[in-house]
mmCIF file of C-alpha atoms in Angstrom:
data_model
loop_
_atom_site.group_PDB
_atom_site.id
_atom_site.type_symbol
_atom_site.label_atom_id
_atom_site.label_comp_id
_atom_site.label_asym_id
_atom_site.label_seq_id
_atom_site.Cartn_x
_atom_site.Cartn_y
_atom_site.Cartn_z
ATOM 1 C CA UNK A 1 -0.904 -46.586 2.710
ATOM 2 C CA UNK A 2 1.363 -45.489 5.514
ATOM 3 C CA UNK A 3 4.299 -43.693 2.905
ATOM 4 C CA UNK A 4 1.487 -42.300 0.803
ATOM 5 C CA UNK A 5 0.476 -40.132 4.963
ATOM 6 C CA UNK A 6 3.398 -39.479 5.306
ATOM 7 C CA UNK A 7 4.242 -37.919 1.746
ATOM 8 C CA UNK A 8 0.942 -36.298 2.089
ATOM 9 C CA UNK A 9 1.864 -34.513 5.745
ATOM 10 C CA UNK A 10 4.978 -33.667 4.909
ATOM 11 C CA UNK A 11 2.980 -31.492 1.052
ATOM 12 C CA UNK A 12 1.213 -30.148 3.670
ATOM 13 C CA UNK A 13 3.885 -28.937 6.156
ATOM 14 C CA UNK A 14 6.556 -27.319 3.561
ATOM 15 C CA UNK A 15 3.311 -24.986 2.136
ATOM 16 C CA UNK A 16 1.868 -24.395 5.925
ATOM 17 C CA UNK A 17 5.904 -23.202 5.931
ATOM 18 C CA UNK A 18 5.883 -20.921 2.417
ATOM 19 C CA UNK A 19 2.406 -19.119 3.756
ATOM 20 C CA UNK A 20 4.168 -18.395 6.642
ATOM 21 C CA UNK A 21 7.068 -17.128 5.339
ATOM 22 C CA UNK A 22 5.309 -14.664 2.944
ATOM 23 C CA UNK A 23 2.457 -13.876 4.941
ATOM 24 C CA UNK A 24 5.211 -13.079 7.664
ATOM 25 C CA UNK A 25 6.801 -10.661 5.259
ATOM 26 C CA UNK A 26 3.789 -8.131 6.248
ATOM 27 C CA UNK A 27 5.962 -7.105 8.781
ATOM 28 C CA UNK A 28 8.859 -5.754 7.360
ATOM 29 C CA UNK A 29 10.079 -2.575 6.078
ATOM 30 C CA UNK A 30 11.449 -0.383 3.224
ATOM 31 C CA UNK A 31 15.449 -0.523 3.375
ATOM 32 C CA UNK A 32 14.905 4.063 3.244
ATOM 33 C CA UNK A 33 13.000 4.743 5.047
ATOM 34 C CA UNK A 34 10.913 8.079 4.059
ATOM 35 C CA UNK A 35 10.422 11.470 6.085
ATOM 36 C CA UNK A 36 7.877 13.558 7.669
ATOM 37 C CA UNK A 37 7.822 16.879 7.002
ATOM 38 C CA UNK A 38 5.697 19.762 8.564
ATOM 39 C CA UNK A 39 4.370 22.447 8.443
ATOM 40 C CA UNK A 40 2.008 24.796 11.249
ATOM 41 C CA UNK A 41 1.112 28.159 10.345
ATOM 42 C CA UNK A 42 -2.039 27.923 12.959
ATOM 43 C CA UNK A 43 0.577 26.486 15.593
ATOM 44 C CA UNK A 44 -2.738 24.489 16.211
ATOM 45 C CA UNK A 45 -0.834 20.790 15.646
ATOM 46 C CA UNK A 46 1.243 18.573 18.375
ATOM 47 C CA UNK A 47 3.174 17.436 16.586
ATOM 48 C CA UNK A 48 5.158 15.024 18.108
ATOM 49 C CA UNK A 49 1.504 12.988 18.005
ATOM 50 C CA UNK A 50 1.444 13.497 14.557
ATOM 51 C CA UNK A 51 5.141 11.510 14.152
ATOM 52 C CA UNK A 52 4.112 8.973 15.790
ATOM 53 C CA UNK A 53 1.379 8.213 13.993
ATOM 54 C CA UNK A 54 3.360 9.003 10.750
ATOM 55 C CA UNK A 55 6.455 6.482 11.804
ATOM 56 C CA UNK A 56 4.485 3.278 10.183
ATOM 57 C CA UNK A 57 4.370 4.821 6.833
ATOM 58 C CA UNK A 58 8.076 6.459 7.586
ATOM 59 C CA UNK A 59 9.476 3.000 7.891
ATOM 60 C CA UNK A 60 7.621 1.969 4.960
ATOM 61 C CA UNK A 61 9.148 4.567 2.983
ATOM 62 C CA UNK A 62 6.994 6.904 2.016
ATOM 63 C CA UNK A 63 7.592 11.112 2.680
ATOM 64 C CA UNK A 64 4.826 12.296 4.734
ATOM 65 C CA UNK A 65 4.024 16.124 3.819
ATOM 66 C CA UNK A 66 1.758 17.958 6.571
ATOM 67 C CA UNK A 67 1.103 21.134 5.625
ATOM 68 C CA UNK A 68 -1.945 23.905 8.137
ATOM 69 C CA UNK A 69 -2.510 26.970 6.693
ATOM 70 C CA UNK A 70 -4.543 30.545 8.079
ATOM 71 C CA UNK A 71 -4.454 31.143 4.297
ATOM 72 C CA UNK A 72 -4.341 29.108 0.920
ATOM 73 C CA UNK A 73 -7.323 28.488 -1.630
ATOM 74 C CA UNK A 74 -9.813 25.387 -2.549
ATOM 75 C CA UNK A 75 -8.409 25.222 -5.480
ATOM 76 C CA UNK A 76 -4.813 23.191 -5.238
ATOM 77 C CA UNK A 77 -3.060 25.734 -6.414
ATOM 78 C CA UNK A 78 -1.296 26.644 -2.641
ATOM 79 C CA UNK A 79 -0.715 22.807 -2.106
ATOM 80 C CA UNK A 80 1.231 22.361 -5.296
ATOM 81 C CA UNK A 81 3.119 25.741 -4.310
ATOM 82 C CA UNK A 82 3.954 24.531 -0.916
ATOM 83 C CA UNK A 83 5.691 21.333 -2.103
ATOM 84 C CA UNK A 84 7.532 22.466 -4.786
ATOM 85 C CA UNK A 85 8.915 25.134 -2.258
ATOM 86 C CA UNK A 86 9.565 22.385 0.062
ATOM 87 C CA UNK A 87 12.471 21.322 -2.520
ATOM 88 C CA UNK A 88 13.499 24.287 -4.033
ATOM 89 C CA UNK A 89 12.421 23.701 -7.580
ATOM 90 C CA UNK A 90 11.367 21.025 -9.678
ATOM 91 C CA UNK A 91 11.112 18.716 -12.732
ATOM 92 C CA UNK A 92 8.575 16.157 -12.917
ATOM 93 C CA UNK A 93 4.840 17.382 -14.646
ATOM 94 C CA UNK A 94 3.726 14.638 -11.082
ATOM 95 C CA UNK A 95 1.459 16.833 -9.288
ATOM 96 C CA UNK A 96 3.701 14.780 -6.477
ATOM 97 C CA UNK A 97 6.713 12.513 -5.497
ATOM 98 C CA UNK A 98 5.948 8.943 -6.405
ATOM 99 C CA UNK A 99 7.110 7.697 -3.093
ATOM 100 C CA UNK A 100 4.869 10.970 -0.449
ATOM 101 C CA UNK A 101 2.069 11.454 0.689
ATOM 102 C CA UNK A 102 0.457 15.128 1.849
ATOM 103 C CA UNK A 103 -2.318 16.378 3.835
ATOM 104 C CA UNK A 104 -3.271 19.791 3.186
ATOM 105 C CA UNK A 105 -5.305 21.837 5.531
ATOM 106 C CA UNK A 106 -6.616 25.397 4.762
ATOM 107 C CA UNK A 107 -8.153 27.782 7.238
ATOM 108 C CA UNK A 108 -9.064 30.755 5.185
ATOM 109 C CA UNK A 109 -10.968 28.821 3.090
ATOM 110 C CA UNK A 110 -11.963 26.793 4.751
ATOM 111 C CA UNK A 111 -10.159 23.697 2.155
ATOM 112 C CA UNK A 112 -8.501 19.622 2.958
ATOM 113 C CA UNK A 113 -6.428 18.603 0.675
ATOM 114 C CA UNK A 114 -5.085 14.705 0.635
ATOM 115 C CA UNK A 115 -2.523 13.239 -2.460
ATOM 116 C CA UNK A 116 -1.168 10.073 -2.705
ATOM 117 C CA UNK A 117 1.877 9.449 -4.869
ATOM 118 C CA UNK A 118 1.831 6.414 -8.041
ATOM 119 C CA UNK A 119 3.581 4.020 -5.117
ATOM 120 C CA UNK A 120 0.230 4.320 -3.037
ATOM 121 C CA UNK A 121 -2.378 5.922 -5.130
ATOM 122 C CA UNK A 122 -3.316 1.607 -6.179
ATOM 123 C CA UNK A 123 -4.769 0.914 -2.702
ATOM 124 C CA UNK A 124 -4.901 5.039 -1.886
ATOM 125 C CA UNK A 125 -7.511 6.015 -4.637
ATOM 126 C CA UNK A 126 -9.471 9.213 -4.864
ATOM 127 C CA UNK A 127 -12.519 7.115 -3.423
ATOM 128 C CA UNK A 128 -9.709 5.634 -0.858
ATOM 129 C CA UNK A 129 -8.594 9.661 -0.191
ATOM 130 C CA UNK A 130 -12.447 10.979 -0.583
ATOM 131 C CA UNK A 131 -13.881 8.196 2.059
ATOM 132 C CA UNK A 132 -10.825 9.160 4.943
ATOM 133 C CA UNK A 133 -10.726 13.250 4.002
ATOM 134 C CA UNK A 134 -14.710 13.426 4.818
ATOM 135 C CA UNK A 135 -15.370 10.745 7.986
ATOM 136 C CA UNK A 136 -12.292 11.531 9.775
ATOM 137 C CA UNK A 137 -9.494 14.580 8.525
ATOM 138 C CA UNK A 138 -13.396 16.817 7.542
ATOM 139 C CA UNK A 139 -14.707 15.720 10.681
ATOM 140 C CA UNK A 140 -12.167 15.446 13.425
ATOM 141 C CA UNK A 141 -12.075 19.515 11.583
ATOM 142 C CA UNK A 142 -14.773 20.358 12.359
ATOM 143 C CA UNK A 143 -14.560 20.056 15.903
ATOM 144 C CA UNK A 144 -11.733 22.591 15.877
ATOM 145 C CA UNK A 145 -9.214 18.945 16.619
ATOM 146 C CA UNK A 146 -7.369 18.928 14.568
ATOM 147 C CA UNK A 147 -4.196 17.071 15.426
ATOM 148 C CA UNK A 148 -6.815 14.161 16.137
ATOM 149 C CA UNK A 149 -8.172 14.435 12.546
ATOM 150 C CA UNK A 150 -4.586 14.265 11.371
ATOM 151 C CA UNK A 151 -3.000 11.794 13.080
ATOM 152 C CA UNK A 152 -6.704 10.008 12.288
ATOM 153 C CA UNK A 153 -6.185 10.341 8.793
ATOM 154 C CA UNK A 154 -2.899 9.118 9.113
ATOM 155 C CA UNK A 155 -3.938 6.055 10.851
ATOM 156 C CA UNK A 156 -6.179 5.072 7.763
ATOM 157 C CA UNK A 157 -3.399 5.723 5.042
ATOM 158 C CA UNK A 158 -1.330 3.128 6.974
ATOM 159 C CA UNK A 159 -4.590 0.625 7.376
ATOM 160 C CA UNK A 160 -5.420 1.068 3.846
ATOM 161 C CA UNK A 161 -1.231 0.519 3.097
ATOM 162 C CA UNK A 162 -1.443 -2.908 5.135
ATOM 163 C CA UNK A 163 -4.221 -4.253 3.791
ATOM 164 C CA UNK A 164 -2.745 -4.211 -0.048
ATOM 165 C CA UNK A 165 0.177 -5.811 1.820
ATOM 166 C CA UNK A 166 -1.206 -8.247 2.932
ATOM 167 C CA UNK A 167 -3.526 -9.267 0.400
ATOM 168 C CA UNK A 168 -0.619 -9.308 -2.338
ATOM 169 C CA UNK A 169 0.895 -11.848 -0.161
ATOM 170 C CA UNK A 170 -1.395 -13.945 -0.282
ATOM 171 C CA UNK A 171 -1.881 -14.025 -4.135
ATOM 172 C CA UNK A 172 1.104 -14.520 -4.069
ATOM 173 C CA UNK A 173 0.857 -17.602 -1.666
ATOM 174 C CA UNK A 174 -1.749 -19.069 -3.835
ATOM 175 C CA UNK A 175 0.652 -18.531 -6.571
ATOM 176 C CA UNK A 176 3.209 -20.609 -4.761
ATOM 177 C CA UNK A 177 1.516 -23.436 -3.795
ATOM 178 C CA UNK A 178 -0.236 -24.023 -6.621
ATOM 179 C CA UNK A 179 3.328 -24.282 -8.287
ATOM 180 C CA UNK A 180 4.245 -26.607 -5.970
ATOM 181 C CA UNK A 181 1.989 -28.643 -6.325
ATOM 182 C CA UNK A 182 1.579 -28.717 -10.369
ATOM 183 C CA UNK A 183 5.754 -29.381 -9.654
ATOM 184 C CA UNK A 184 4.587 -32.723 -7.093
ATOM 185 C CA UNK A 185 2.132 -33.694 -9.281
ATOM 186 C CA UNK A 186 4.213 -33.938 -12.292
ATOM 187 C CA UNK A 187 7.391 -35.720 -10.784
ATOM 188 C CA UNK A 188 5.006 -38.091 -9.689
ATOM 189 C CA UNK A 189 3.827 -38.902 -13.404
ATOM 190 C CA UNK A 190 6.971 -38.785 -13.880
ATOM 191 C CA UNK A 191 8.900 -41.180 -11.613
ATOM 192 C CA UNK A 192 5.196 -43.656 -12.316
ATOM 193 C CA UNK A 193 6.128 -43.482 -15.988
ATOM 194 C CA UNK A 194 9.720 -44.521 -14.818
ATOM 195 C CA UNK A 195 8.808 -46.785 -13.041
ATOM 196 C CA UNK A 196 6.324 -49.122 -14.911
ATOM 197 C CA UNK A 197 3.573 -48.065 -13.191
ATOM 198 C CA UNK A 198 1.673 -45.668 -16.260
ATOM 199 C CA UNK A 199 1.642 -48.117 -19.790
ATOM 200 C CA UNK A 200 -0.116 -47.351 -22.954
ATOM 201 C CA UNK A 201 -3.513 -48.751 -23.034
ATOM 202 C CA UNK A 202 -3.499 -51.637 -25.804
ATOM 203 C CA UNK A 203 -7.211 -51.148 -27.182
ATOM 204 C CA UNK A 204 -6.550 -47.129 -27.483
ATOM 205 C CA UNK A 205 -3.440 -44.602 -28.314
ATOM 206 C CA UNK A 206 -4.904 -41.872 -26.673
ATOM 207 C CA UNK A 207 -6.315 -43.228 -23.378
ATOM 208 C CA UNK A 208 -3.366 -44.551 -20.423
ATOM 209 C CA UNK A 209 -4.275 -46.581 -17.338
ATOM 210 C CA UNK A 210 -3.120 -46.583 -14.628
ATOM 211 C CA UNK A 211 -1.979 -49.203 -12.279
ATOM 212 C CA UNK A 212 -2.072 -47.369 -9.370
ATOM 213 C CA UNK A 213 -4.594 -44.401 -8.571
ATOM 214 C CA UNK A 214 -2.906 -41.544 -6.506
ATOM 215 C CA UNK A 215 -5.028 -38.199 -5.822
ATOM 216 C CA UNK A 216 -2.643 -36.690 -5.797
ATOM 217 C CA UNK A 217 2.691 -0.616 6.322
ATOM 218 C CA UNK A 218 11.978 9.114 11.677
ATOM 219 C CA UNK A 219 10.684 12.293 12.168
ATOM 220 C CA UNK A 220 12.862 15.410 9.894
ATOM 221 C CA UNK A 221 11.084 18.717 9.535
ATOM 222 C CA UNK A 222 14.076 19.637 7.263
ATOM 223 C CA UNK A 223 12.838 20.990 3.989
ATOM 224 C CA UNK A 224 16.473 19.698 2.317
ATOM 225 C CA UNK A 225 16.383 17.005 -0.308
ATOM 226 C CA UNK A 226 17.407 15.994 -3.690
ATOM 227 C CA UNK A 227 13.860 15.079 -5.262
ATOM 228 C CA UNK A 228 11.962 16.496 -6.485
ATOM 229 C CA UNK A 229 8.891 17.626 -6.248
ATOM 230 C CA UNK A 230 5.732 17.706 -8.674
ATOM 231 C CA UNK A 231 4.613 21.633 -10.241
ATOM 232 C CA UNK A 232 1.768 21.036 -11.882
ATOM 233 C CA UNK A 233 -2.411 22.761 -10.632
ATOM 234 C CA UNK A 234 -4.701 19.783 -9.341
ATOM 235 C CA UNK A 235 -8.391 20.009 -8.704
ATOM 236 C CA UNK A 236 -11.313 19.257 -6.189
ATOM 237 C CA UNK A 237 -12.124 16.249 -8.307
ATOM 238 C CA UNK A 238 -9.086 14.142 -8.405
ATOM 239 C CA UNK A 239 -6.828 15.389 -10.811
ATOM 240 C CA UNK A 240 -5.203 14.930 -14.358
ATOM 241 C CA UNK A 241 -5.996 12.205 -16.242
ATOM 242 C CA UNK A 242 -2.177 11.604 -17.310
ATOM 243 C CA UNK A 243 -1.128 11.432 -13.588
ATOM 244 C CA UNK A 244 -0.365 8.228 -11.620
ATOM 245 C CA UNK A 245 -0.900 10.201 -8.085
ATOM 246 C CA UNK A 246 -4.230 10.167 -6.397
ATOM 247 C CA UNK A 247 -5.965 13.069 -4.908
ATOM 248 C CA UNK A 248 -9.257 14.801 -2.674
ATOM 249 C CA UNK A 249 -10.176 18.060 -2.130
ATOM 250 C CA UNK A 250 -12.292 19.369 -0.905
ATOM 251 C CA UNK A 251 -14.405 22.699 2.021
ATOM 252 C CA UNK A 252 -14.566 21.174 4.935
#
């Protein structure tokens, strides 16, 4: 009995250690950090606050673009043109690179749009971006506080992505634990067979007989980048059906 309890304790400690190591992965960052590009034509944005809010996203490898313009449009075309200009041309059909996240605010007309590349669009979906835009960004813009709106939007991006990471790691931990338990059960059965504790029943060849039971989530304002930005037009409905990116745009 003591030996069995000891085995169960060792198994529990092993599974706990694996789960801890996997969950610790939530704090890991991308080997190659992203970058932050900020362009503010209104000179209303407190860029140091924005850089601080964007830092976790940059550390996880995102290229964060914040564009505050005096005159833009309400179709998303101006955002696409400006993203293209940042890279001095491109060859991709995506509206935004896979590793990029963009915040666009136009004062004339009053229009705001959020975009997320396909690296993030599984968590930052069209619906999630719409919720962040309407509840966080637009609310601050109507109060004439663009800095708070942009900073809070960036923080919400990071929060959503962090929960995605946690959920993914929990799923991995569960799978690993299940695999380990199955392996241990198989090992136990094999040991029992080898030790003669399991034998064929004399009554039926289809049944087993057991002699013993066991239960077993740096600021760079330069525009030089070798990677390309997407150019196809976007609209407020959430993007082309063939694109893996996500977006949400509308008046504020």
